């Protein structure tokens, strides 16, 4: 059984106290559930939590104080700017994330692309600069409902992936660190997940797109997550697809039980 990636995107939910409570509850859950400890310890599960900017530092502290950082549980940001410093009101930089030992970041989440107007070009700058700062990008891609209905899913995913990776080359070993997330926009927060076979098709196609920029060696090893209304009732069949290595979860990641129930069948 391969390692499963279970990532929770908390979006603009949970302040400092709620984030700390979640991590404390996660730690208690681990104490009480051998299956979870074993999955994490045997490297069959990796958990990633993506709190708000204001909660990151305290979430990191609690995580470390509970020893979860040594148990395959990681903290990431939901966004970051690509410049080191500068007149960029409202932004934070990778070095600021480095300071609090935050080593993952979502990049190009559909809410960033569609609500905040992030372009493929901007996302490409972020991917490159994240890697330069030792931060693992979780690069998101996915089509809107209109694009899907127009039969443009592959074209959109190909454009998003090839632009995001265009400044990288397969000689850079760090590119192997990138994690990918296919999240159809119409499935995010709607309760309407993609059918497992459809999600599999696009994840396989995403791998093909990675291969055409970085080569087969990288694409074969690339970790691709599916996201969009994932919950315990639909996760198992999604995670059983051959090109889906994990899930990026929004709503169901806000409670410890609903989050961990997603991977319980694989214990
Ligand atoms: P959802 O969000 O699980 O609430 O659909 C997923 C995401 O935005 O990453």
GROMACS .gro file of C-alpha atoms and ligand atoms in nm:
model
  276
    1UNK     CA    1   0.000   0.000   0.000
    2UNK     CA    2   0.145   0.334  -0.105
    3UNK     CA    3   0.165   0.640   0.113
    4UNK     CA    4  -0.152   0.851   0.125
    5UNK     CA    5  -0.136   1.230   0.140
    6UNK     CA    6  -0.414   1.383   0.350
    7UNK     CA    7  -0.405   1.760   0.331
    8UNK     CA    8  -0.647   1.997   0.502
    9UNK     CA    9  -0.704   2.344   0.360
   10UNK     CA   10  -0.865   2.552   0.634
   11UNK     CA   11  -0.919   2.853   0.406
   12UNK     CA   12  -1.040   3.159   0.601
   13UNK     CA   13  -1.163   2.949   0.893
   14UNK     CA   14  -1.005   2.893   1.234
   15UNK     CA   15  -0.819   3.163   1.423
   16UNK     CA   16  -0.527   3.095   1.655
   17UNK     CA   17  -0.723   2.928   1.934
   18UNK     CA   18  -0.925   2.704   1.703
   19UNK     CA   19  -0.614   2.602   1.511
   20UNK     CA   20  -0.435   2.514   1.833
   21UNK     CA   21  -0.740   2.322   1.955
   22UNK     CA   22  -0.747   2.119   1.634
   23UNK     CA   23  -0.382   2.020   1.671
   24UNK     CA   24  -0.430   1.932   2.039
   25UNK     CA   25  -0.732   1.721   1.942
   26UNK     CA   26  -0.533   1.556   1.664
   27UNK     CA   27  -0.262   1.469   1.912
   28UNK     CA   28  -0.520   1.318   2.152
   29UNK     CA   29  -0.677   1.123   1.865
   30UNK     CA   30  -0.334   0.981   1.783
   31UNK     CA   31  -0.280   0.875   2.142
   32UNK     CA   32  -0.613   0.693   2.137
   33UNK     CA   33  -0.594   0.537   1.792
   34UNK     CA   34  -0.315   0.295   1.720
   35UNK     CA   35  -0.410   0.266   1.351
   36UNK     CA   36  -0.333   0.633   1.297
   37UNK     CA   37  -0.003   0.623   1.485
   38UNK     CA   38   0.099   0.318   1.283
   39UNK     CA   39   0.006   0.467   0.949
   40UNK     CA   40   0.206   0.781   1.024
   41UNK     CA   41   0.499   0.597   1.179
   42UNK     CA   42   0.523   0.347   0.893
   43UNK     CA   43   0.518   0.631   0.641
   44UNK     CA   44   0.187   0.516   0.494
   45UNK     CA   45   0.027   0.850   0.567
   46UNK     CA   46   0.134   1.211   0.554
   47UNK     CA   47  -0.086   1.483   0.700
   48UNK     CA   48  -0.061   1.847   0.593
   49UNK     CA   49  -0.249   2.131   0.762
   50UNK     CA   50  -0.289   2.470   0.596
   51UNK     CA   51  -0.406   2.728   0.852
   52UNK     CA   52  -0.455   3.101   0.805
   53UNK     CA   53  -0.147   3.326   0.809
   54UNK     CA   54  -0.217   3.453   1.161
   55UNK     CA   55  -0.245   3.099   1.297
   56UNK     CA   56   0.062   2.954   1.127
   57UNK     CA   57   0.322   3.038   1.393
   58UNK     CA   58   0.117   2.913   1.687
   59UNK     CA   59   0.004   2.605   1.493
   60UNK     CA   60   0.369   2.525   1.426
   61UNK     CA   61   0.457   2.570   1.794
   62UNK     CA   62   0.181   2.340   1.916
   63UNK     CA   63   0.262   2.084   1.648
   64UNK     CA   64   0.627   2.078   1.754
   65UNK     CA   65   0.550   2.074   2.126
   66UNK     CA   66   0.329   1.768   2.072
   67UNK     CA   67   0.602   1.599   1.866
   68UNK     CA   68   0.370   1.571   1.564
   69UNK     CA   69   0.635   1.725   1.338
   70UNK     CA   70   0.832   1.400   1.385
   71UNK     CA   71   0.522   1.197   1.301
   72UNK     CA   72   0.465   1.296   0.937
   73UNK     CA   73   0.239   1.591   1.017
   74UNK     CA   74   0.329   1.916   0.840
   75UNK     CA   75   0.221   2.277   0.834
   76UNK     CA   76   0.181   2.484   0.520
   77UNK     CA   77   0.060   2.826   0.414
   78UNK     CA   78  -0.229   2.887   0.175
   79UNK     CA   79  -0.039   3.138  -0.033
   80UNK     CA   80   0.280   3.345  -0.052
   81UNK     CA   81   0.442   3.617  -0.263
   82UNK     CA   82   0.738   3.536  -0.486
   83UNK     CA   83   0.954   3.841  -0.403
   84UNK     CA   84   1.196   3.838  -0.111
   85UNK     CA   85   1.092   4.178   0.029
   86UNK     CA   86   0.940   4.494  -0.111
   87UNK     CA   87   0.646   4.725  -0.135
   88UNK     CA   88   0.380   4.454  -0.157
   89UNK     CA   89   0.115   4.558   0.089
   90UNK     CA   90  -0.077   4.266   0.230
   91UNK     CA   91   0.166   3.998   0.113
   92UNK     CA   92   0.415   3.775   0.293
   93UNK     CA   93   0.737   3.620   0.161
   94UNK     CA   94   0.890   3.275   0.162
   95UNK     CA   95   1.162   3.389   0.406
   96UNK     CA   96   0.889   3.492   0.647
   97UNK     CA   97   0.748   3.141   0.618
   98UNK     CA   98   1.097   2.997   0.660
   99UNK     CA   99   1.125   3.188   0.989
  100UNK     CA  100   0.837   2.993   1.137
  101UNK     CA  101   0.952   2.667   0.987
  102UNK     CA  102   0.658   2.640   0.754
  103UNK     CA  103   0.768   2.413   0.473
  104UNK     CA  104   0.469   2.368   0.242
  105UNK     CA  105   0.247   2.610   0.056
  106UNK     CA  106  -0.062   2.582  -0.158
  107UNK     CA  107   0.000   2.760  -0.488
  108UNK     CA  108  -0.263   2.851  -0.743
  109UNK     CA  109  -0.563   2.727  -0.547
  110UNK     CA  110  -0.874   2.792  -0.755
  111UNK     CA  111  -0.998   3.052  -0.507
  112UNK     CA  112  -0.670   3.241  -0.561
  113UNK     CA  113  -0.704   3.206  -0.937
  114UNK     CA  114  -1.071   3.291  -0.968
  115UNK     CA  115  -1.150   3.526  -0.679
  116UNK     CA  116  -0.815   3.704  -0.658
  117UNK     CA  117  -0.724   3.690  -1.024
  118UNK     CA  118  -0.393   3.502  -0.998
  119UNK     CA  119  -0.256   3.429  -1.344
  120UNK     CA  120  -0.068   3.124  -1.468
  121UNK     CA  121   0.241   3.347  -1.498
  122UNK     CA  122   0.220   3.462  -1.136
  123UNK     CA  123   0.173   3.102  -1.021
  124UNK     CA  124   0.481   3.001  -1.216
  125UNK     CA  125   0.690   3.267  -1.035
  126UNK     CA  126   0.557   3.140  -0.703
  127UNK     CA  127   0.642   2.776  -0.777
  128UNK     CA  128   0.999   2.860  -0.872
  129UNK     CA  129   1.059   3.094  -0.576
  130UNK     CA  130   0.903   2.849  -0.327
  131UNK     CA  131   1.144   2.576  -0.439
  132UNK     CA  132   1.435   2.821  -0.415
  133UNK     CA  133   1.342   2.877  -0.050
  134UNK     CA  134   1.309   2.510   0.037
  135UNK     CA  135   0.930   2.525   0.052
  136UNK     CA  136   0.728   2.245  -0.106
  137UNK     CA  137   0.466   2.383  -0.344
  138UNK     CA  138   0.128   2.214  -0.358
  139UNK     CA  139   0.045   2.325  -0.708
  140UNK     CA  140  -0.329   2.330  -0.778
  141UNK     CA  141  -0.499   2.308  -1.113
  142UNK     CA  142  -0.851   2.243  -1.238
  143UNK     CA  143  -1.122   2.354  -1.475
  144UNK     CA  144  -1.441   2.553  -1.417
  145UNK     CA  145  -1.783   2.404  -1.489
  146UNK     CA  146  -1.809   2.600  -1.811
  147UNK     CA  147  -1.470   2.474  -1.926
  148UNK     CA  148  -1.570   2.117  -1.846
  149UNK     CA  149  -1.899   2.148  -2.030
  150UNK     CA  150  -1.715   2.290  -2.330
  151UNK     CA  151  -1.483   1.989  -2.332
  152UNK     CA  152  -1.185   2.205  -2.233
  153UNK     CA  153  -1.072   2.026  -1.918
  154UNK     CA  154  -0.751   1.884  -2.067
  155UNK     CA  155  -0.662   2.205  -2.244
  156UNK     CA  156  -0.700   2.405  -1.920
  157UNK     CA  157  -0.503   2.159  -1.707
  158UNK     CA  158  -0.228   2.139  -1.971
  159UNK     CA  159  -0.199   2.517  -1.982
  160UNK     CA  160  -0.198   2.555  -1.602
  161UNK     CA  161   0.063   2.283  -1.548
  162UNK     CA  162   0.294   2.370  -1.838
  163UNK     CA  163   0.300   2.741  -1.748
  164UNK     CA  164   0.351   2.672  -1.378
  165UNK     CA  165   0.651   2.448  -1.450
  166UNK     CA  166   0.802   2.634  -1.742
  167UNK     CA  167   1.098   2.785  -1.553
  168UNK     CA  168   1.204   2.452  -1.405
  169UNK     CA  169   1.402   2.176  -1.562
  170UNK     CA  170   1.439   1.811  -1.490
  171UNK     CA  171   1.802   1.849  -1.378
  172UNK     CA  172   1.684   2.024  -1.066
  173UNK     CA  173   1.629   1.754  -0.807
  174UNK     CA  174   1.406   1.989  -0.606
  175UNK     CA  175   1.137   1.979  -0.872
  176UNK     CA  176   1.069   1.626  -0.752
  177UNK     CA  177   0.937   1.785  -0.431
  178UNK     CA  178   0.640   1.950  -0.597
  179UNK     CA  179   0.304   1.806  -0.500
  180UNK     CA  180   0.015   1.849  -0.743
  181UNK     CA  181  -0.354   1.884  -0.669
  182UNK     CA  182  -0.623   1.845  -0.931
  183UNK     CA  183  -0.927   2.031  -0.803
  184UNK     CA  184  -1.213   2.087  -1.047
  185UNK     CA  185  -1.354   2.428  -0.956
  186UNK     CA  186  -1.714   2.303  -0.981
  187UNK     CA  187  -1.646   2.040  -0.714
  188UNK     CA  188  -1.493   2.273  -0.455
  189UNK     CA  189  -1.722   2.349  -0.165
  190UNK     CA  190  -2.028   2.235  -0.361
  191UNK     CA  191  -2.079   1.889  -0.212
  192UNK     CA  192  -2.051   1.755  -0.565
  193UNK     CA  193  -1.728   1.560  -0.594
  194UNK     CA  194  -1.596   1.436  -0.928
  195UNK     CA  195  -1.672   1.073  -1.009
  196UNK     CA  196  -1.366   0.865  -0.916
  197UNK     CA  197  -1.312   0.754  -1.279
  198UNK     CA  198  -1.331   1.114  -1.404
  199UNK     CA  199  -1.093   1.233  -1.133
  200UNK     CA  200  -0.859   0.947  -1.224
  201UNK     CA  201  -0.866   1.042  -1.594
  202UNK     CA  202  -0.770   1.402  -1.525
  203UNK     CA  203  -0.506   1.305  -1.268
  204UNK     CA  204  -0.354   1.068  -1.523
  205UNK     CA  205  -0.363   1.346  -1.778
  206UNK     CA  206  -0.200   1.583  -1.524
  207UNK     CA  207   0.083   1.330  -1.493
  208UNK     CA  208   0.119   1.335  -1.868
  209UNK     CA  209   0.143   1.715  -1.863
  210UNK     CA  210   0.410   1.698  -1.592
  211UNK     CA  211   0.596   1.446  -1.806
  212UNK     CA  212   0.599   1.669  -2.111
  213UNK     CA  213   0.776   1.946  -1.915
  214UNK     CA  214   0.987   1.754  -1.662
  215UNK     CA  215   1.017   1.409  -1.815
  216UNK     CA  216   0.884   1.069  -1.728
  217UNK     CA  217   1.109   1.011  -1.431
  218UNK     CA  218   0.959   1.307  -1.246
  219UNK     CA  219   0.605   1.250  -1.360
  220UNK     CA  220   0.611   0.884  -1.260
  221UNK     CA  221   0.709   0.977  -0.905
  222UNK     CA  222   0.495   1.290  -0.883
  223UNK     CA  223   0.233   1.292  -0.608
  224UNK     CA  224  -0.106   1.401  -0.735
  225UNK     CA  225  -0.392   1.478  -0.499
  226UNK     CA  226  -0.758   1.513  -0.585
  227UNK     CA  227  -0.962   1.789  -0.418
  228UNK     CA  228  -1.324   1.900  -0.432
  229UNK     CA  229  -1.592   1.796  -0.179
  230UNK     CA  230  -1.387   1.506  -0.046
  231UNK     CA  231  -1.537   1.342   0.262
  232UNK     CA  232  -1.529   0.999   0.423
  233UNK     CA  233  -1.821   0.874   0.210
  234UNK     CA  234  -1.646   0.934  -0.124
  235UNK     CA  235  -1.276   0.928  -0.036
  236UNK     CA  236  -1.212   0.555  -0.049
  237UNK     CA  237  -1.304   0.512  -0.414
  238UNK     CA  238  -1.110   0.826  -0.507
  239UNK     CA  239  -0.801   0.710  -0.319
  240UNK     CA  240  -0.822   0.368  -0.483
  241UNK     CA  241  -0.758   0.522  -0.826
  242UNK     CA  242  -0.411   0.451  -0.955
  243UNK     CA  243  -0.312   0.812  -1.030
  244UNK     CA  244  -0.457   0.964  -0.712
  245UNK     CA  245  -0.202   0.970  -0.429
  246UNK     CA  246  -0.398   1.172  -0.181
  247UNK     CA  247  -0.670   1.426  -0.118
  248UNK     CA  248  -0.683   1.799  -0.054
  249UNK     CA  249  -0.977   1.858   0.176
  250UNK     CA  250  -1.158   2.180   0.263
  251UNK     CA  251  -1.485   2.149   0.456
  252UNK     CA  252  -1.424   1.801   0.596
  253UNK     CA  253  -1.080   1.902   0.726
  254UNK     CA  254  -1.221   2.143   0.984
  255UNK     CA  255  -1.304   1.868   1.237
  256UNK     CA  256  -1.053   1.606   1.344
  257UNK     CA  257  -1.302   1.318   1.316
  258UNK     CA  258  -1.435   1.398   0.968
  259UNK     CA  259  -1.079   1.461   0.850
  260UNK     CA  260  -0.931   1.135   0.976
  261UNK     CA  261  -1.234   0.926   0.881
  262UNK     CA  262  -1.120   0.987   0.523
  263UNK     CA  263  -0.818   0.759   0.563
  264UNK     CA  264  -0.952   0.514   0.822
  265UNK     CA  265  -1.047   0.248   0.562
  266UNK     CA  266  -0.679   0.225   0.467
  267UNK     CA  267  -0.559   0.152   0.822
  268LIG     P1  268  -1.380   2.133  -0.028
  268LIG     O1  269  -1.252   2.226  -0.061
  268LIG     O2  270  -1.327   2.003   0.024
  268LIG     O3  271  -1.456   2.210   0.078
  268LIG     O4  272  -1.455   2.119  -0.153
  268LIG     C1  273  -1.139   2.174  -0.123
  268LIG     C2  274  -1.035   2.280  -0.148
  268LIG     O5  275  -1.072   2.397  -0.171
  268LIG     O6  276  -0.914   2.254  -0.145
   0.00000   0.00000   0.00000
